[in-house]
PDB file of C-alpha atoms in Angstrom:
ATOM      1  CA  GLU A   1       0.000   0.000   0.000  1.00 86.00           C
ATOM      2  CA  ILE A   2       2.910   2.321   0.806  1.00 90.00           C
ATOM      3  CA  GLU A   3       4.457   1.600  -2.603  1.00 90.00           C
ATOM      4  CA  ARG A   4       1.120   1.828  -4.421  1.00 92.00           C
ATOM      5  CA  LEU A   5       0.493   5.284  -2.941  1.00 93.00           C
ATOM      6  CA  GLY A   6       4.111   6.414  -3.325  1.00 93.00           C
ATOM      7  CA  LEU A   7       4.006   7.374   0.369  1.00 95.00           C
ATOM      8  CA  MET A   8       7.125   8.814   1.997  1.00 96.00           C
ATOM      9  CA  LEU A   9       8.023   9.772   5.585  1.00 96.00           C
ATOM     10  CA  GLY A  10       6.969  13.367   6.148  1.00 95.00           C
ATOM     11  CA  ASP A  11       4.214  13.344   3.510  1.00 96.00           C
ATOM     12  CA  ARG A  12       0.875  15.020   4.016  1.00 96.00           C
ATOM     13  CA  VAL A  13      -1.955  12.642   3.241  1.00 95.00           C
ATOM     14  CA  ILE A  14      -5.689  12.449   2.668  1.00 94.00           C
ATOM     15  CA  LEU A  15      -7.453  10.401   5.346  1.00 92.00           C
ATOM     16  CA  GLU A  16     -10.904   8.895   5.165  1.00 90.00           C
ATOM     17  CA  LYS A  17     -12.831   6.868   7.664  1.00 85.00           C
ATOM     18  CA  GLY A  18     -12.349   3.234   6.665  1.00 75.00           C
ATOM     19  CA  GLY A  19     -15.074   1.009   8.049  1.00 74.00           C
ATOM     20  CA  GLU A  20     -16.312   2.031  11.485  1.00 73.00           C
ATOM     21  CA  ILE A  21     -13.377   3.955  12.959  1.00 80.00           C
ATOM     22  CA  ILE A  22     -10.007   3.074  11.448  1.00 84.00           C
ATOM     23  CA  PRO A  23      -8.549   5.885   9.326  1.00 88.00           C
ATOM     24  CA  LYS A  24      -7.468   4.961   5.809  1.00 89.00           C
ATOM     25  CA  ILE A  25      -4.928   6.862   3.717  1.00 91.00           C
ATOM     26  CA  THR A  26      -6.500   7.407   0.313  1.00 90.00           C
ATOM     27  CA  GLY A  27      -4.014   9.792  -1.237  1.00 93.00           C
ATOM     28  CA  VAL A  28      -0.715  11.621  -0.923  1.00 95.00           C
ATOM     29  CA  LEU A  29      -0.475  15.374  -1.365  1.00 96.00           C
ATOM     30  CA  THR A  30       2.733  15.286  -3.401  1.00 95.00           C
ATOM     31  CA  GLU A  31       2.400  19.009  -4.166  1.00 96.00           C
ATOM     32  CA  LYS A  32       2.977  19.708  -0.449  1.00 95.00           C
ATOM     33  CA  ARG A  33       6.392  17.990  -0.399  1.00 95.00           C
ATOM     34  CA  VAL A  34       9.296  20.188   0.701  1.00 95.00           C
ATOM     35  CA  GLY A  35      12.181  17.902  -0.267  1.00 94.00           C
ATOM     36  CA  LYS A  36      12.897  16.504   3.198  1.00 95.00           C
ATOM     37  CA  GLU A  37      10.651  13.461   2.768  1.00 95.00           C
ATOM     38  CA  GLU A  38      12.350  10.077   2.999  1.00 96.00           C
ATOM     39  CA  LYS A  39      11.610   6.742   1.389  1.00 95.00           C
ATOM     40  CA  ILE A  40       9.931   4.295   3.775  1.00 94.00           C
ATOM     41  CA  VAL A  41      12.116   1.227   4.168  1.00 92.00           C
ATOM     42  CA  GLU A  42      10.582  -2.001   5.427  1.00 91.00           C
ATOM     43  CA  PRO A  43      12.334  -3.012   8.657  1.00 94.00           C
ATOM     44  CA  SER A  44      14.236  -6.291   8.740  1.00 95.00           C
ATOM     45  CA  GLU A  45      14.605  -6.589  12.500  1.00 96.00           C
ATOM     46  CA  CYS A  46      12.442  -5.966  15.548  1.00 96.00           C
ATOM     47  CA  PRO A  47      13.013  -2.482  17.003  1.00 94.00           C
ATOM     48  CA  ALA A  48      12.508  -3.838  20.544  1.00 94.00           C
ATOM     49  CA  CYS A  49      14.775  -6.905  20.570  1.00 95.00           C
ATOM     50  CA  GLY A  50      16.770  -6.817  17.320  1.00 96.00           C
ATOM     51  CA  GLU A  51      15.662 -10.276  16.155  1.00 96.00           C
ATOM     52  CA  PRO A  52      14.927 -10.785  12.432  1.00 96.00           C
ATOM     53  CA  LEU A  53      11.318 -10.146  11.440  1.00 96.00           C
ATOM     54  CA  ILE A  54       9.407 -12.821   9.557  1.00 94.00           C
ATOM     55  CA  ARG A  55       6.463 -12.780   7.170  1.00 92.00           C
ATOM     56  CA  LEU A  56       4.320 -15.870   6.861  1.00 87.00           C
ATOM     57  CA  ASP A  57       3.371 -16.841   3.310  1.00 85.00           C
ATOM     58  CA  ASP A  58      -0.326 -16.131   3.759  1.00 83.00           C
ATOM     59  CA  GLU A  59       0.092 -12.822   5.643  1.00 84.00           C
ATOM     60  CA  VAL A  60       1.058  -9.251   4.845  1.00 85.00           C
ATOM     61  CA  VAL A  61       2.227  -8.450   8.373  1.00 88.00           C
ATOM     62  CA  LEU A  62       5.856  -8.596   9.504  1.00 91.00           C
ATOM     63  CA  ARG A  63       6.209 -10.324  12.867  1.00 91.00           C
ATOM     64  CA  CYS A  64       8.804 -10.672  15.575  1.00 93.00           C
ATOM     65  CA  ASP A  65       8.923 -14.383  16.338  1.00 90.00           C
ATOM     66  CA  ASN A  66      11.040 -13.998  19.497  1.00 92.00           C
ATOM     67  CA  LEU A  67       9.024 -15.339  22.428  1.00 85.00           C
ATOM     68  CA  TYR A  68      11.280 -13.356  24.795  1.00 89.00           C
ATOM     69  CA  CYS A  69      10.871 -10.005  23.031  1.00 94.00           C
ATOM     70  CA  PRO A  70       9.991  -7.340  25.635  1.00 94.00           C
ATOM     71  CA  ALA A  71       7.486  -5.667  23.308  1.00 94.00           C
ATOM     72  CA  GLN A  72       5.776  -9.006  22.610  1.00 93.00           C
ATOM     73  CA  LEU A  73       5.500  -9.686  26.335  1.00 94.00           C
ATOM     74  CA  GLN A  74       4.002  -6.273  27.055  1.00 96.00           C
ATOM     75  CA  ARG A  75       1.414  -6.626  24.253  1.00 95.00           C
ATOM     76  CA  LEU A  76       0.534 -10.146  25.440  1.00 95.00           C
ATOM     77  CA  LEU A  77       0.049  -8.876  28.988  1.00 97.00           C
ATOM     78  CA  LEU A  78      -2.106  -5.945  27.834  1.00 97.00           C
ATOM     79  CA  HIS A  79      -4.278  -8.395  25.922  1.00 96.00           C
ATOM     80  CA  PHE A  80      -4.329 -10.850  28.847  1.00 97.00           C
ATOM     81  CA  VAL A  81      -5.613  -8.257  31.350  1.00 97.00           C
ATOM     82  CA  SER A  82      -8.082  -6.659  28.919  1.00 96.00           C
ATOM     83  CA  ARG A  83     -11.806  -6.541  29.661  1.00 95.00           C
ATOM     84  CA  GLU A  84     -12.613  -9.078  26.914  1.00 95.00           C
ATOM     85  CA  ALA A  85      -9.995 -11.518  28.214  1.00 97.00           C
ATOM     86  CA  MET A  86      -9.252 -11.881  31.955  1.00 97.00           C
ATOM     87  CA  GLY A  87     -10.787  -8.515  32.888  1.00 96.00           C
ATOM     88  CA  ILE A  88      -8.058  -7.494  35.340  1.00 97.00           C
ATOM     89  CA  GLU A  89      -8.798  -3.863  36.078  1.00 92.00           C
ATOM     90  CA  ASN A  90      -6.180  -1.521  37.560  1.00 92.00           C
ATOM     91  CA  ILE A  91      -3.425  -2.964  35.369  1.00 95.00           C
ATOM     92  CA  GLY A  92      -2.679  -0.729  32.410  1.00 94.00           C
ATOM     93  CA  PRO A  93       0.230  -0.048  30.064  1.00 95.00           C
ATOM     94  CA  ALA A  94       2.317   1.929  32.585  1.00 95.00           C
ATOM     95  CA  LEU A  95       2.067  -0.736  35.281  1.00 96.00           C
ATOM     96  CA  ILE A  96       2.751  -3.527  32.787  1.00 97.00           C
ATOM     97  CA  GLU A  97       5.864  -1.686  31.626  1.00 95.00           C
ATOM     98  CA  GLN A  98       7.077  -1.397  35.241  1.00 96.00           C
ATOM     99  CA  LEU A  99       6.279  -5.040  36.011  1.00 97.00           C
ATOM    100  CA  CYS A 100       8.215  -6.202  32.952  1.00 95.00           C
ATOM    101  CA  SER A 101      11.205  -3.874  33.320  1.00 94.00           C
ATOM    102  CA  SER A 102      11.561  -4.798  36.998  1.00 95.00           C
ATOM    103  CA  GLY A 103      11.590  -8.490  36.083  1.00 94.00           C
ATOM    104  CA  LEU A 104       8.556  -9.225  38.268  1.00 96.00           C
ATOM    105  CA  VAL A 105       6.499 -10.444  35.313  1.00 96.00           C
ATOM    106  CA  ASN A 106       7.902 -12.494  32.438  1.00 95.00           C
ATOM    107  CA  ALA A 107       4.689 -14.323  31.517  1.00 95.00           C
ATOM    108  CA  PRO A 108       0.975 -13.916  32.319  1.00 96.00           C
ATOM    109  CA  VAL A 109       1.173 -16.560  35.062  1.00 96.00           C
ATOM    110  CA  ASP A 110       3.594 -14.296  36.967  1.00 97.00           C
ATOM    111  CA  LEU A 111       0.754 -11.835  37.596  1.00 97.00           C
ATOM    112  CA  TYR A 112      -0.767 -14.429  39.916  1.00 98.00           C
ATOM    113  CA  GLN A 113       2.423 -14.636  41.991  1.00 97.00           C
ATOM    114  CA  LEU A 114       2.683 -10.892  42.723  1.00 97.00           C
ATOM    115  CA  THR A 115       2.750  -9.827  46.359  1.00 97.00           C
ATOM    116  CA  MET A 116       1.823  -6.640  48.156  1.00 97.00           C
ATOM    117  CA  GLU A 117       5.502  -6.031  49.000  1.00 96.00           C
ATOM    118  CA  GLN A 118       6.580  -6.342  45.360  1.00 97.00           C
ATOM    119  CA  LEU A 119       3.887  -3.985  44.133  1.00 96.00           C
ATOM    120  CA  MET A 120       4.579  -1.399  46.861  1.00 95.00           C
ATOM    121  CA  LYS A 121       8.171  -1.057  45.605  1.00 95.00           C
ATOM    122  CA  LEU A 122       6.950   0.129  42.205  1.00 95.00           C
ATOM    123  CA  GLU A 123       6.760   3.787  41.247  1.00 92.00           C
ATOM    124  CA  ARG A 124       3.428   5.484  42.064  1.00 90.00           C
ATOM    125  CA  MET A 125       2.101   2.391  43.819  1.00 93.00           C
ATOM    126  CA  GLY A 126       0.600   3.021  47.222  1.00 93.00           C
ATOM    127  CA  GLU A 127      -0.983   0.522  49.560  1.00 95.00           C
ATOM    128  CA  LYS A 128      -4.526   1.083  48.275  1.00 96.00           C
ATOM    129  CA  SER A 129      -3.451   0.799  44.632  1.00 95.00           C
ATOM    130  CA  ALA A 130      -1.546  -2.408  45.338  1.00 96.00           C
ATOM    131  CA  GLU A 131      -4.584  -3.838  47.154  1.00 97.00           C
ATOM    132  CA  ASN A 132      -6.791  -2.955  44.172  1.00 96.00           C
ATOM    133  CA  VAL A 133      -4.403  -4.673  41.752  1.00 97.00           C
ATOM    134  CA  LEU A 134      -4.194  -7.832  43.857  1.00 97.00           C
ATOM    135  CA  SER A 135      -7.964  -7.868  44.318  1.00 97.00           C
ATOM    136  CA  ALA A 136      -8.554  -7.557  40.566  1.00 97.00           C
ATOM    137  CA  ILE A 137      -6.068 -10.376  39.892  1.00 98.00           C
ATOM    138  CA  GLU A 138      -7.847 -12.555  42.454  1.00 97.00           C
ATOM    139  CA  GLU A 139     -11.250 -11.804  40.881  1.00 97.00           C
ATOM    140  CA  SER A 140      -9.934 -12.819  37.455  1.00 97.00           C
ATOM    141  CA  LYS A 141      -9.528 -16.388  38.705  1.00 97.00           C
ATOM    142  CA  ASN A 142     -13.307 -16.691  38.426  1.00 96.00           C
ATOM    143  CA  ARG A 143     -13.373 -15.937  34.694  1.00 97.00           C
ATOM    144  CA  SER A 144     -14.539 -18.674  32.361  1.00 97.00           C
ATOM    145  CA  LEU A 145     -12.425 -21.034  30.274  1.00 97.00           C
ATOM    146  CA  GLU A 146     -13.573 -19.047  27.246  1.00 97.00           C
ATOM    147  CA  HIS A 147     -11.984 -15.890  28.673  1.00 97.00           C
ATOM    148  CA  LEU A 148      -8.776 -17.717  29.566  1.00 97.00           C
ATOM    149  CA  LEU A 149      -8.442 -19.195  26.069  1.00 96.00           C
ATOM    150  CA  LEU A 150      -8.887 -15.753  24.553  1.00 96.00           C
ATOM    151  CA  ALA A 151      -6.461 -14.215  27.066  1.00 97.00           C
ATOM    152  CA  LEU A 152      -3.634 -16.600  26.167  1.00 95.00           C
ATOM    153  CA  GLY A 153      -3.175 -14.771  22.861  1.00 92.00           C
ATOM    154  CA  ILE A 154      -2.985 -17.885  20.701  1.00 92.00           C
ATOM    155  CA  ARG A 155      -2.840 -16.839  17.055  1.00 85.00           C
ATOM    156  CA  HIS A 156      -6.164 -17.418  15.268  1.00 87.00           C
ATOM    157  CA  ILE A 157      -8.059 -17.988  18.558  1.00 92.00           C
ATOM    158  CA  GLY A 158     -10.436 -15.078  18.859  1.00 93.00           C
ATOM    159  CA  LYS A 159     -13.688 -14.753  20.774  1.00 94.00           C
ATOM    160  CA  GLY A 160     -15.599 -17.156  18.550  1.00 94.00           C
ATOM    161  CA  ALA A 161     -13.024 -19.935  18.557  1.00 94.00           C
ATOM    162  CA  ALA A 162     -12.437 -19.544  22.315  1.00 95.00           C
ATOM    163  CA  LYS A 163     -16.169 -19.856  22.952  1.00 96.00           C
ATOM    164  CA  SER A 164     -16.452 -22.941  20.734  1.00 95.00           C
ATOM    165  CA  LEU A 165     -13.453 -24.640  22.348  1.00 96.00           C
ATOM    166  CA  ALA A 166     -14.715 -23.916  25.857  1.00 96.00           C
ATOM    167  CA  LYS A 167     -18.167 -25.242  24.996  1.00 96.00           C
ATOM    168  CA  ALA A 168     -16.771 -28.394  23.387  1.00 96.00           C
ATOM    169  CA  PHE A 169     -14.235 -29.299  26.086  1.00 96.00           C
ATOM    170  CA  GLN A 170     -15.606 -27.665  29.261  1.00 96.00           C
ATOM    171  CA  THR A 171     -12.251 -27.809  31.140  1.00 96.00           C
ATOM    172  CA  MET A 172      -8.640 -26.946  30.382  1.00 95.00           C
ATOM    173  CA  ASP A 173      -7.620 -30.534  31.211  1.00 97.00           C
ATOM    174  CA  ALA A 174     -10.028 -31.938  28.623  1.00 96.00           C
ATOM    175  CA  LEU A 175      -8.788 -29.435  26.046  1.00 96.00           C
ATOM    176  CA  LEU A 176      -5.151 -30.293  26.745  1.00 96.00           C
ATOM    177  CA  ARG A 177      -5.907 -34.012  26.271  1.00 96.00           C
ATOM    178  CA  ALA A 178      -7.638 -33.405  22.931  1.00 96.00           C
ATOM    179  CA  GLY A 179      -5.853 -34.587  19.824  1.00 95.00           C
ATOM    180  CA  PRO A 180      -5.744 -32.830  16.439  1.00 95.00           C
ATOM    181  CA  GLU A 181      -8.789 -34.743  15.161  1.00 95.00           C
ATOM    182  CA  GLU A 182     -10.930 -33.690  18.136  1.00 95.00           C
ATOM    183  CA  LEU A 183      -9.827 -30.073  17.784  1.00 94.00           C
ATOM    184  CA  GLN A 184     -10.608 -30.045  14.059  1.00 93.00           C
ATOM    185  CA  ARG A 185     -14.191 -31.203  14.740  1.00 94.00           C
ATOM    186  CA  VAL A 186     -14.868 -28.034  16.774  1.00 93.00           C
ATOM    187  CA  ALA A 187     -16.547 -25.198  14.876  1.00 86.00           C
ATOM    188  CA  ASP A 188     -14.426 -22.069  14.339  1.00 79.00           C
TER     189      ASP A 188
END
């Protein structure tokens, strides 16, 4: 799309509403160029961890495939705590960044091991805030299997597939025991 439009860094563009909300660039105002615009070069490595980026044959998107990439971890955690997934309120981007950079959280399961003392050592975290975070984490343990499956961030498992899997298998143990044939029989 960048090549098709002839888009360069620093260009002024024409935006339209694409679909419900997402803005879509429909044109480039080349007459507004001042000569400082730069060609957009597709990155070859992840800006967060430096690992090579990959593109799957059936996708347009470049991906960092490093499971230990700090940016990947932060995005996974944001998704995990989101309202649609585990619904852990009081944990937002700033707190996730602190939890990751401090080494307290390296995977979603680590959220469930956090203590009051650990949280109180974080910047802008008072006793009441720490209590609220721990309470929200505790409440999330009551979420359904459907929410957990969505929260895990498994590629191609969205709300519909998570709901179908939860309905078909009822428990995580049953799902983990399922073979490829059983999984393929589930809708979505």
